[in-house]
Short mmCIF file of N, CA and C in Angstrom, two decimals:
data_model
loop_
_atom_site.label_atom_id
_atom_site.label_comp_id
_atom_site.label_asym_id
_atom_site.label_seq_id
_atom_site.Cartn_x
_atom_site.Cartn_y
_atom_site.Cartn_z
N MET M 1 40.98 -18.46 -7.23
CA MET M 1 40.66 -18.10 -5.85
C MET M 1 41.65 -18.77 -4.92
N LEU M 2 42.20 -17.99 -4.02
CA LEU M 2 43.15 -18.53 -3.05
C LEU M 2 42.41 -19.03 -1.82
N LEU M 3 42.80 -20.19 -1.37
CA LEU M 3 42.22 -20.73 -0.15
C LEU M 3 43.10 -20.34 1.03
N PRO M 4 42.51 -20.08 2.19
CA PRO M 4 43.32 -19.72 3.35
C PRO M 4 44.17 -20.91 3.80
N ASP M 5 45.38 -20.60 4.26
CA ASP M 5 46.24 -21.67 4.75
C ASP M 5 45.83 -22.08 6.16
N SER M 6 46.41 -23.14 6.67
CA SER M 6 46.00 -23.67 7.97
C SER M 6 46.30 -22.69 9.10
N GLU M 7 47.36 -21.90 8.97
CA GLU M 7 47.68 -20.91 10.01
C GLU M 7 46.60 -19.83 10.07
N THR M 8 46.14 -19.39 8.92
CA THR M 8 45.09 -18.37 8.85
C THR M 8 43.79 -18.92 9.44
N LEU M 9 43.48 -20.16 9.11
CA LEU M 9 42.27 -20.79 9.66
C LEU M 9 42.37 -20.93 11.18
N ALA M 10 43.54 -21.30 11.67
CA ALA M 10 43.74 -21.45 13.12
C ALA M 10 43.59 -20.10 13.82
N GLN M 11 44.12 -19.05 13.22
CA GLN M 11 44.00 -17.71 13.81
C GLN M 11 42.54 -17.27 13.85
N ALA M 12 41.82 -17.53 12.77
CA ALA M 12 40.40 -17.17 12.72
C ALA M 12 39.61 -17.95 13.76
N SER M 13 39.93 -19.21 13.93
CA SER M 13 39.26 -20.04 14.93
C SER M 13 39.56 -19.55 16.34
N ALA M 14 40.82 -19.20 16.60
CA ALA M 14 41.20 -18.70 17.92
C ALA M 14 40.50 -17.38 18.21
N LYS M 15 40.39 -16.51 17.21
CA LYS M 15 39.70 -15.23 17.40
C LYS M 15 38.22 -15.47 17.71
N GLU M 16 37.59 -16.39 16.99
CA GLU M 16 36.17 -16.68 17.23
C GLU M 16 35.96 -17.28 18.62
N THR M 17 36.87 -18.14 19.04
CA THR M 17 36.79 -18.74 20.38
C THR M 17 36.88 -17.65 21.45
N LYS M 18 37.82 -16.73 21.27
CA LYS M 18 38.00 -15.64 22.24
C LYS M 18 36.79 -14.71 22.21
N ARG M 19 36.27 -14.41 21.02
CA ARG M 19 35.08 -13.55 20.91
C ARG M 19 33.91 -14.19 21.63
N SER M 20 33.76 -15.50 21.48
CA SER M 20 32.68 -16.21 22.17
C SER M 20 32.86 -16.12 23.69
N ALA M 21 34.10 -16.24 24.15
CA ALA M 21 34.38 -16.11 25.59
C ALA M 21 34.06 -14.70 26.08
N VAL M 22 34.37 -13.70 25.26
CA VAL M 22 34.04 -12.31 25.62
C VAL M 22 32.52 -12.17 25.76
N LEU M 23 31.77 -12.73 24.80
CA LEU M 23 30.30 -12.62 24.86
C LEU M 23 29.73 -13.37 26.05
N ASP M 24 30.29 -14.53 26.38
CA ASP M 24 29.83 -15.28 27.56
C ASP M 24 30.06 -14.47 28.84
N ALA M 25 31.26 -13.91 28.97
CA ALA M 25 31.58 -13.11 30.16
C ALA M 25 30.71 -11.86 30.21
N ALA M 26 30.49 -11.24 29.07
CA ALA M 26 29.65 -10.04 29.03
C ALA M 26 28.21 -10.36 29.37
N ALA M 27 27.71 -11.49 28.90
CA ALA M 27 26.33 -11.89 29.23
C ALA M 27 26.16 -12.02 30.73
N ALA M 28 27.10 -12.68 31.39
CA ALA M 28 27.02 -12.83 32.85
C ALA M 28 27.10 -11.47 33.54
N GLU M 29 27.97 -10.61 33.06
CA GLU M 29 28.13 -9.27 33.64
C GLU M 29 26.87 -8.42 33.41
N PHE M 30 26.32 -8.44 32.21
CA PHE M 30 25.10 -7.69 31.93
C PHE M 30 23.94 -8.22 32.77
N ASN M 31 23.85 -9.52 32.91
CA ASN M 31 22.77 -10.11 33.71
C ASN M 31 22.89 -9.69 35.17
N ALA M 32 24.10 -9.61 35.68
CA ALA M 32 24.32 -9.27 37.08
C ALA M 32 24.17 -7.78 37.37
N ARG M 33 24.60 -6.93 36.42
CA ARG M 33 24.69 -5.51 36.72
C ARG M 33 23.98 -4.59 35.72
N GLY M 34 23.40 -5.16 34.68
CA GLY M 34 22.78 -4.34 33.65
C GLY M 34 23.83 -3.83 32.68
N ILE M 35 23.38 -3.35 31.53
CA ILE M 35 24.30 -2.88 30.51
C ILE M 35 25.08 -1.66 31.00
N SER M 36 24.40 -0.70 31.56
CA SER M 36 25.07 0.53 32.02
C SER M 36 25.99 0.29 33.20
N GLY M 37 25.62 -0.65 34.06
CA GLY M 37 26.42 -0.91 35.25
C GLY M 37 27.53 -1.91 35.06
N ALA M 38 27.59 -2.51 33.89
CA ALA M 38 28.60 -3.53 33.63
C ALA M 38 30.00 -2.91 33.55
N SER M 39 30.96 -3.65 34.01
CA SER M 39 32.35 -3.21 33.95
C SER M 39 33.06 -3.92 32.80
N LEU M 40 33.51 -3.15 31.82
CA LEU M 40 34.25 -3.75 30.71
C LEU M 40 35.57 -4.31 31.21
N ALA M 41 36.17 -3.67 32.21
CA ALA M 41 37.42 -4.18 32.78
C ALA M 41 37.20 -5.55 33.43
N ARG M 42 36.07 -5.71 34.11
CA ARG M 42 35.76 -7.00 34.75
C ARG M 42 35.53 -8.08 33.68
N ILE M 43 34.85 -7.72 32.61
CA ILE M 43 34.62 -8.67 31.51
C ILE M 43 35.96 -9.11 30.93
N ALA M 44 36.83 -8.15 30.66
CA ALA M 44 38.14 -8.46 30.10
C ALA M 44 38.94 -9.36 31.05
N LYS M 45 38.89 -9.07 32.34
CA LYS M 45 39.64 -9.86 33.33
C LYS M 45 39.16 -11.31 33.33
N VAL M 46 37.85 -11.52 33.27
CA VAL M 46 37.30 -12.88 33.25
C VAL M 46 37.84 -13.66 32.05
N VAL M 47 37.95 -12.97 30.92
CA VAL M 47 38.41 -13.61 29.68
C VAL M 47 39.93 -13.76 29.66
N GLY M 48 40.62 -12.96 30.47
CA GLY M 48 42.08 -13.03 30.51
C GLY M 48 42.74 -12.12 29.49
N ILE M 49 42.09 -11.00 29.20
CA ILE M 49 42.67 -10.02 28.27
C ILE M 49 42.60 -8.64 28.93
N GLY M 50 43.28 -7.68 28.36
CA GLY M 50 43.19 -6.31 28.84
C GLY M 50 41.92 -5.65 28.33
N ARG M 51 41.48 -4.60 29.03
CA ARG M 51 40.26 -3.90 28.63
C ARG M 51 40.37 -3.39 27.20
N ALA M 52 41.52 -2.86 26.84
CA ALA M 52 41.70 -2.33 25.49
C ALA M 52 41.56 -3.44 24.44
N ALA M 53 41.91 -4.66 24.78
CA ALA M 53 41.81 -5.78 23.84
C ALA M 53 40.35 -6.13 23.53
N LEU M 54 39.42 -5.74 24.39
CA LEU M 54 38.00 -5.98 24.11
C LEU M 54 37.60 -5.35 22.78
N TYR M 55 38.22 -4.22 22.48
CA TYR M 55 37.83 -3.48 21.28
C TYR M 55 38.33 -4.15 19.99
N TYR M 56 39.06 -5.22 20.14
CA TYR M 56 39.43 -6.04 19.00
C TYR M 56 38.22 -6.88 18.57
N TYR M 57 37.31 -7.13 19.52
CA TYR M 57 36.15 -7.99 19.29
C TYR M 57 34.84 -7.21 19.16
N VAL M 58 34.78 -6.03 19.73
CA VAL M 58 33.56 -5.21 19.70
C VAL M 58 33.92 -3.74 19.52
N LYS M 59 32.96 -2.97 18.96
CA LYS M 59 33.21 -1.54 18.76
C LYS M 59 33.12 -0.76 20.07
N ASP M 60 32.10 -1.07 20.86
CA ASP M 60 31.84 -0.33 22.09
C ASP M 60 30.87 -1.14 22.95
N ARG M 61 30.46 -0.58 24.06
CA ARG M 61 29.56 -1.26 24.99
C ARG M 61 28.23 -1.64 24.31
N ASP M 62 27.70 -0.73 23.50
CA ASP M 62 26.43 -1.01 22.81
C ASP M 62 26.58 -2.18 21.83
N ASP M 63 27.69 -2.21 21.10
CA ASP M 63 27.94 -3.31 20.18
C ASP M 63 28.09 -4.62 20.96
N LEU M 64 28.74 -4.57 22.09
CA LEU M 64 28.90 -5.76 22.94
C LEU M 64 27.53 -6.26 23.40
N ALA M 65 26.68 -5.35 23.84
CA ALA M 65 25.33 -5.74 24.27
C ALA M 65 24.54 -6.34 23.10
N ALA M 66 24.62 -5.70 21.95
CA ALA M 66 23.90 -6.20 20.78
C ALA M 66 24.39 -7.59 20.39
N GLN M 67 25.71 -7.79 20.41
CA GLN M 67 26.25 -9.11 20.08
C GLN M 67 25.80 -10.17 21.09
N CYS M 68 25.76 -9.79 22.37
CA CYS M 68 25.30 -10.73 23.40
C CYS M 68 23.83 -11.10 23.17
N TYR M 69 23.02 -10.12 22.88
CA TYR M 69 21.60 -10.38 22.65
C TYR M 69 21.39 -11.24 21.41
N ARG M 70 22.16 -10.95 20.34
CA ARG M 70 22.05 -11.78 19.13
C ARG M 70 22.46 -13.21 19.43
N LYS M 71 23.53 -13.38 20.20
CA LYS M 71 23.99 -14.73 20.54
C LYS M 71 22.92 -15.46 21.35
N SER M 72 22.29 -14.78 22.28
CA SER M 72 21.21 -15.40 23.07
C SER M 72 20.08 -15.87 22.16
N CYS M 73 19.68 -15.03 21.22
CA CYS M 73 18.61 -15.41 20.28
C CYS M 73 19.05 -16.57 19.40
N ASP M 74 20.29 -16.54 18.94
CA ASP M 74 20.79 -17.62 18.08
C ASP M 74 20.84 -18.95 18.82
N ILE M 75 21.26 -18.92 20.07
CA ILE M 75 21.32 -20.15 20.87
C ILE M 75 19.92 -20.71 21.07
N MET M 76 18.97 -19.85 21.40
CA MET M 76 17.60 -20.32 21.58
C MET M 76 17.04 -20.87 20.27
N ALA M 77 17.32 -20.20 19.16
CA ALA M 77 16.85 -20.69 17.86
C ALA M 77 17.43 -22.07 17.56
N ALA M 78 18.70 -22.28 17.87
CA ALA M 78 19.32 -23.58 17.64
C ALA M 78 18.69 -24.65 18.53
N ASP M 79 18.40 -24.30 19.79
CA ASP M 79 17.74 -25.24 20.70
C ASP M 79 16.35 -25.61 20.19
N LEU M 80 15.62 -24.61 19.71
CA LEU M 80 14.28 -24.86 19.18
C LEU M 80 14.33 -25.72 17.93
N HIS M 81 15.29 -25.45 17.07
CA HIS M 81 15.43 -26.26 15.85
C HIS M 81 15.75 -27.71 16.22
N ALA M 82 16.70 -27.90 17.12
CA ALA M 82 17.07 -29.26 17.54
C ALA M 82 15.88 -29.98 18.18
N ALA M 83 15.12 -29.26 19.00
CA ALA M 83 13.95 -29.85 19.65
C ALA M 83 12.91 -30.26 18.61
N GLY M 84 12.78 -29.47 17.56
CA GLY M 84 11.84 -29.80 16.49
C GLY M 84 12.20 -31.06 15.74
N GLN M 85 13.46 -31.48 15.82
CA GLN M 85 13.92 -32.68 15.14
C GLN M 85 13.79 -33.93 16.00
N VAL M 86 13.47 -33.77 17.28
CA VAL M 86 13.36 -34.90 18.20
C VAL M 86 12.17 -35.77 17.81
N ALA M 87 12.39 -37.06 17.84
CA ALA M 87 11.29 -37.99 17.57
C ALA M 87 10.32 -37.95 18.74
N GLY M 88 9.06 -38.08 18.45
CA GLY M 88 8.06 -38.11 19.51
C GLY M 88 7.01 -37.04 19.31
N ASP M 89 6.21 -36.90 20.34
CA ASP M 89 5.08 -35.97 20.26
C ASP M 89 5.52 -34.54 20.59
N GLY M 90 4.56 -33.64 20.57
CA GLY M 90 4.85 -32.24 20.84
C GLY M 90 5.42 -31.99 22.22
N LEU M 91 4.89 -32.69 23.22
CA LEU M 91 5.41 -32.53 24.58
C LEU M 91 6.86 -32.96 24.65
N ALA M 92 7.23 -34.05 24.00
CA ALA M 92 8.62 -34.51 24.00
C ALA M 92 9.54 -33.45 23.40
N ARG M 93 9.05 -32.77 22.38
CA ARG M 93 9.85 -31.73 21.73
C ARG M 93 9.98 -30.49 22.61
N VAL M 94 8.90 -30.11 23.26
CA VAL M 94 8.98 -28.97 24.19
C VAL M 94 9.94 -29.30 25.32
N LEU M 95 9.84 -30.50 25.86
CA LEU M 95 10.74 -30.90 26.95
C LEU M 95 12.20 -30.95 26.48
N ALA M 96 12.43 -31.38 25.26
CA ALA M 96 13.80 -31.39 24.71
C ALA M 96 14.35 -29.96 24.65
N PHE M 97 13.51 -29.02 24.24
CA PHE M 97 13.91 -27.62 24.21
C PHE M 97 14.26 -27.13 25.61
N LEU M 98 13.41 -27.44 26.58
CA LEU M 98 13.66 -26.99 27.95
C LEU M 98 14.95 -27.59 28.50
N ARG M 99 15.17 -28.87 28.26
CA ARG M 99 16.40 -29.52 28.75
C ARG M 99 17.64 -28.85 28.14
N ALA M 100 17.61 -28.61 26.86
CA ALA M 100 18.76 -27.97 26.20
C ALA M 100 18.97 -26.56 26.76
N SER M 101 17.90 -25.82 26.92
CA SER M 101 17.99 -24.44 27.40
C SER M 101 18.53 -24.36 28.83
N LEU M 102 18.24 -25.37 29.61
CA LEU M 102 18.63 -25.33 31.03
C LEU M 102 19.85 -26.20 31.33
N ASP M 103 20.58 -26.60 30.31
CA ASP M 103 21.77 -27.41 30.50
C ASP M 103 22.73 -26.68 31.44
N PRO M 104 23.03 -27.27 32.61
CA PRO M 104 23.88 -26.56 33.57
C PRO M 104 25.32 -26.37 33.09
N LYS M 105 25.73 -27.09 32.08
CA LYS M 105 27.09 -26.95 31.56
C LYS M 105 27.22 -25.77 30.59
N ARG M 106 26.10 -25.25 30.20
CA ARG M 106 26.09 -24.15 29.22
C ARG M 106 26.35 -22.82 29.92
N PRO M 107 27.18 -21.97 29.28
CA PRO M 107 27.36 -20.62 29.86
C PRO M 107 26.04 -19.85 29.83
N GLN M 108 25.93 -18.91 30.75
CA GLN M 108 24.75 -18.04 30.81
C GLN M 108 24.60 -17.27 29.51
N THR M 109 23.37 -17.12 29.06
CA THR M 109 23.12 -16.22 27.93
C THR M 109 22.55 -14.92 28.48
N ALA M 110 22.66 -13.88 27.71
CA ALA M 110 22.17 -12.57 28.16
C ALA M 110 20.65 -12.57 28.17
N VAL M 111 20.10 -12.10 29.27
CA VAL M 111 18.66 -11.90 29.38
C VAL M 111 18.32 -10.65 28.58
N LEU M 112 17.31 -10.74 27.74
CA LEU M 112 16.95 -9.62 26.87
C LEU M 112 16.12 -8.59 27.63
N SER M 113 16.67 -8.12 28.74
CA SER M 113 15.91 -7.23 29.60
C SER M 113 16.11 -5.74 29.29
N GLU M 114 17.12 -5.42 28.51
CA GLU M 114 17.40 -4.01 28.23
C GLU M 114 17.47 -3.76 26.72
N VAL M 115 16.59 -4.39 25.99
CA VAL M 115 16.57 -4.22 24.54
C VAL M 115 16.38 -2.75 24.17
N ALA M 116 15.64 -2.04 24.98
CA ALA M 116 15.39 -0.61 24.70
C ALA M 116 16.69 0.20 24.71
N HIS M 117 17.72 -0.31 25.34
CA HIS M 117 19.02 0.37 25.39
C HIS M 117 19.70 0.39 24.02
N LEU M 118 19.33 -0.54 23.16
CA LEU M 118 19.99 -0.69 21.86
C LEU M 118 19.52 0.34 20.85
N GLU M 119 20.34 0.60 19.86
CA GLU M 119 20.01 1.46 18.73
C GLU M 119 18.79 0.86 18.03
N SER M 120 17.95 1.70 17.44
CA SER M 120 16.64 1.25 16.95
C SER M 120 16.71 0.13 15.92
N ALA M 121 17.62 0.18 14.96
CA ALA M 121 17.69 -0.89 13.95
C ALA M 121 18.11 -2.21 14.60
N THR M 122 19.05 -2.14 15.53
CA THR M 122 19.50 -3.34 16.24
C THR M 122 18.36 -3.87 17.10
N ARG M 123 17.66 -2.97 17.76
CA ARG M 123 16.52 -3.35 18.60
C ARG M 123 15.47 -4.10 17.78
N ARG M 124 15.21 -3.62 16.57
CA ARG M 124 14.24 -4.29 15.70
C ARG M 124 14.72 -5.69 15.31
N ARG M 125 16.01 -5.82 14.98
CA ARG M 125 16.54 -7.15 14.61
C ARG M 125 16.44 -8.13 15.78
N ILE M 126 16.74 -7.66 16.98
CA ILE M 126 16.65 -8.53 18.16
C ILE M 126 15.18 -8.90 18.39
N ALA M 127 14.29 -7.95 18.27
CA ALA M 127 12.85 -8.22 18.46
C ALA M 127 12.35 -9.24 17.44
N LEU M 128 12.81 -9.12 16.20
CA LEU M 128 12.41 -10.10 15.18
C LEU M 128 12.94 -11.49 15.50
N ALA M 129 14.19 -11.57 15.94
CA ALA M 129 14.77 -12.87 16.29
C ALA M 129 14.03 -13.48 17.48
N GLN M 130 13.75 -12.68 18.48
CA GLN M 130 13.02 -13.18 19.65
C GLN M 130 11.61 -13.58 19.26
N GLY M 131 10.98 -12.79 18.42
CA GLY M 131 9.63 -13.14 17.94
C GLY M 131 9.62 -14.46 17.19
N ALA M 132 10.64 -14.70 16.38
CA ALA M 132 10.75 -15.96 15.66
C ALA M 132 10.91 -17.13 16.63
N ASN M 133 11.66 -16.90 17.70
CA ASN M 133 11.83 -17.96 18.70
C ASN M 133 10.52 -18.26 19.42
N VAL M 134 9.79 -17.22 19.77
CA VAL M 134 8.49 -17.43 20.41
C VAL M 134 7.57 -18.21 19.47
N GLU M 135 7.57 -17.82 18.20
CA GLU M 135 6.71 -18.51 17.22
C GLU M 135 7.12 -19.97 17.06
N ALA M 136 8.41 -20.25 17.06
CA ALA M 136 8.89 -21.64 16.94
C ALA M 136 8.44 -22.48 18.14
N LEU M 137 8.49 -21.89 19.33
CA LEU M 137 8.03 -22.62 20.51
C LEU M 137 6.51 -22.79 20.47
N ARG M 138 5.81 -21.77 20.02
CA ARG M 138 4.35 -21.89 19.88
C ARG M 138 4.00 -23.05 18.94
N ALA M 139 4.76 -23.19 17.87
CA ALA M 139 4.51 -24.28 16.91
C ALA M 139 4.69 -25.65 17.58
N LEU M 140 5.70 -25.77 18.43
CA LEU M 140 5.89 -27.05 19.15
C LEU M 140 4.73 -27.31 20.11
N ILE M 141 4.29 -26.25 20.77
CA ILE M 141 3.16 -26.39 21.70
C ILE M 141 1.89 -26.76 20.92
N ARG M 142 1.65 -26.09 19.81
CA ARG M 142 0.47 -26.42 18.99
C ARG M 142 0.53 -27.85 18.47
N LEU M 143 1.73 -28.33 18.15
CA LEU M 143 1.89 -29.72 17.74
C LEU M 143 1.44 -30.65 18.87
N GLY M 144 1.85 -30.31 20.10
CA GLY M 144 1.45 -31.11 21.26
C GLY M 144 -0.05 -31.06 21.50
N ILE M 145 -0.64 -29.92 21.29
CA ILE M 145 -2.10 -29.80 21.45
C ILE M 145 -2.78 -30.68 20.40
N ALA M 146 -2.28 -30.62 19.18
CA ALA M 146 -2.89 -31.40 18.09
C ALA M 146 -2.75 -32.90 18.31
N ASP M 147 -1.61 -33.35 18.86
CA ASP M 147 -1.42 -34.79 19.05
C ASP M 147 -1.90 -35.27 20.43
N GLY M 148 -2.40 -34.35 21.25
CA GLY M 148 -2.97 -34.72 22.54
C GLY M 148 -1.97 -34.84 23.68
N SER M 149 -0.71 -34.56 23.43
CA SER M 149 0.28 -34.68 24.51
C SER M 149 0.32 -33.43 25.39
N ILE M 150 -0.28 -32.34 24.93
CA ILE M 150 -0.38 -31.10 25.70
C ILE M 150 -1.85 -30.70 25.72
N HIS M 151 -2.33 -30.37 26.92
CA HIS M 151 -3.72 -29.92 27.04
C HIS M 151 -3.91 -28.63 26.25
N LYS M 152 -5.14 -28.44 25.77
CA LYS M 152 -5.46 -27.23 25.04
C LYS M 152 -5.16 -26.02 25.93
N CYS M 153 -4.49 -25.03 25.35
CA CYS M 153 -4.09 -23.85 26.10
C CYS M 153 -3.84 -22.70 25.14
N GLU M 154 -3.61 -21.54 25.69
CA GLU M 154 -3.21 -20.38 24.89
C GLU M 154 -1.71 -20.52 24.62
N ASP M 155 -1.37 -20.99 23.43
CA ASP M 155 0.02 -21.32 23.14
C ASP M 155 0.96 -20.12 23.27
N GLU M 156 0.50 -18.94 22.95
CA GLU M 156 1.39 -17.78 23.08
C GLU M 156 1.71 -17.49 24.54
N ILE M 157 0.73 -17.58 25.40
CA ILE M 157 0.97 -17.32 26.83
C ILE M 157 1.93 -18.36 27.38
N VAL M 158 1.72 -19.63 27.03
CA VAL M 158 2.59 -20.69 27.52
C VAL M 158 4.01 -20.50 26.97
N ALA M 159 4.13 -20.18 25.69
CA ALA M 159 5.46 -19.98 25.10
C ALA M 159 6.19 -18.82 25.77
N GLN M 160 5.50 -17.71 25.94
CA GLN M 160 6.13 -16.55 26.58
C GLN M 160 6.53 -16.86 28.02
N THR M 161 5.66 -17.60 28.72
CA THR M 161 5.95 -17.96 30.10
C THR M 161 7.16 -18.89 30.18
N LEU M 162 7.21 -19.89 29.32
CA LEU M 162 8.35 -20.81 29.33
C LEU M 162 9.65 -20.08 29.00
N ILE M 163 9.62 -19.23 27.99
CA ILE M 163 10.83 -18.50 27.61
C ILE M 163 11.26 -17.57 28.75
N GLY M 164 10.31 -16.89 29.34
CA GLY M 164 10.65 -16.02 30.47
C GLY M 164 11.24 -16.80 31.63
N THR M 165 10.67 -17.94 31.92
CA THR M 165 11.15 -18.76 33.03
C THR M 165 12.55 -19.30 32.77
N ILE M 166 12.77 -19.89 31.60
CA ILE M 166 14.10 -20.46 31.35
C ILE M 166 15.16 -19.38 31.22
N THR M 167 14.76 -18.19 30.84
CA THR M 167 15.70 -17.09 30.74
C THR M 167 16.14 -16.63 32.12
N TRP M 168 15.20 -16.57 33.04
CA TRP M 168 15.51 -16.02 34.37
C TRP M 168 16.05 -17.05 35.35
N ILE M 169 15.86 -18.33 35.11
CA ILE M 169 16.36 -19.34 36.05
C ILE M 169 17.86 -19.21 36.29
N PRO M 170 18.69 -19.08 35.26
CA PRO M 170 20.12 -18.97 35.53
C PRO M 170 20.48 -17.77 36.41
N LEU M 171 19.72 -16.69 36.29
CA LEU M 171 19.97 -15.52 37.13
C LEU M 171 19.61 -15.78 38.58
N SER M 172 18.55 -16.53 38.79
CA SER M 172 18.07 -16.73 40.16
C SER M 172 19.03 -17.55 41.00
N VAL M 173 19.97 -18.23 40.38
CA VAL M 173 20.98 -18.98 41.14
C VAL M 173 21.70 -18.03 42.09
N ASP M 174 21.98 -16.82 41.65
CA ASP M 174 22.67 -15.85 42.49
C ASP M 174 21.75 -15.21 43.54
N TRP M 175 20.46 -15.37 43.38
CA TRP M 175 19.51 -14.72 44.29
C TRP M 175 18.98 -15.66 45.37
N VAL M 176 19.07 -16.97 45.15
CA VAL M 176 18.47 -17.94 46.06
C VAL M 176 19.57 -18.61 46.87
N GLU M 177 19.45 -18.53 48.19
CA GLU M 177 20.44 -19.17 49.05
C GLU M 177 20.36 -20.68 48.95
N GLY M 178 21.51 -21.31 49.05
CA GLY M 178 21.55 -22.77 49.10
C GLY M 178 21.33 -23.46 47.78
N THR M 179 21.48 -22.73 46.66
CA THR M 179 21.29 -23.39 45.37
C THR M 179 22.47 -24.29 45.10
N ARG M 180 22.18 -25.38 44.42
CA ARG M 180 23.21 -26.35 44.08
C ARG M 180 23.49 -26.27 42.59
N GLU M 181 24.50 -27.02 42.19
CA GLU M 181 24.93 -27.00 40.79
C GLU M 181 23.81 -27.43 39.84
N ASP M 182 22.91 -28.30 40.31
CA ASP M 182 21.84 -28.80 39.45
C ASP M 182 20.57 -27.93 39.50
N PHE M 183 20.70 -26.70 40.00
CA PHE M 183 19.54 -25.82 40.19
C PHE M 183 18.78 -25.58 38.88
N ARG M 184 19.53 -25.31 37.80
CA ARG M 184 18.85 -25.03 36.52
C ARG M 184 17.92 -26.16 36.12
N ILE M 185 18.44 -27.36 36.12
CA ILE M 185 17.64 -28.49 35.62
C ILE M 185 16.54 -28.87 36.63
N ARG M 186 16.82 -28.76 37.93
CA ARG M 186 15.78 -29.06 38.92
C ARG M 186 14.62 -28.09 38.80
N THR M 187 14.93 -26.83 38.57
CA THR M 187 13.89 -25.82 38.45
C THR M 187 13.06 -26.07 37.22
#
């Protein structure tokens, strides 16, 4: 078996970095204008590439949306996993998740507001990933209920509310006058 040389690894790393930048720019564009209203030229300009170069990273607008939604789910899953590893009670773990999710240094993730726009198999995969994230947060909340750090509540309602809130906070920065750089974490 041949191992890739350092130049090949560097090229693969550069491509992944650029693809990630494309997804970050697309997430912000989709959040601001919706999938149908998004400008692929504007996304490319933000990343510093030509519109045609976008197709090196994605097949089409639908693939770009699907990749953005998958990345959003993956980031949330990673935050939930990290929060689950935090020492302390259930409340400490939920708070760790919220802090990570609202980190002002983090690029915006795509709000899963237009999942119905996606092809049915992709839509199902995104729904499963989002459902797994809700269940992971519910588990942290139930842990807090069991250890007494969180009052007894309907864990699914609380989990859905928290996820909805942290998802929409980054968007509201553009809607609320006088917001400061620390708006995400203050909210």
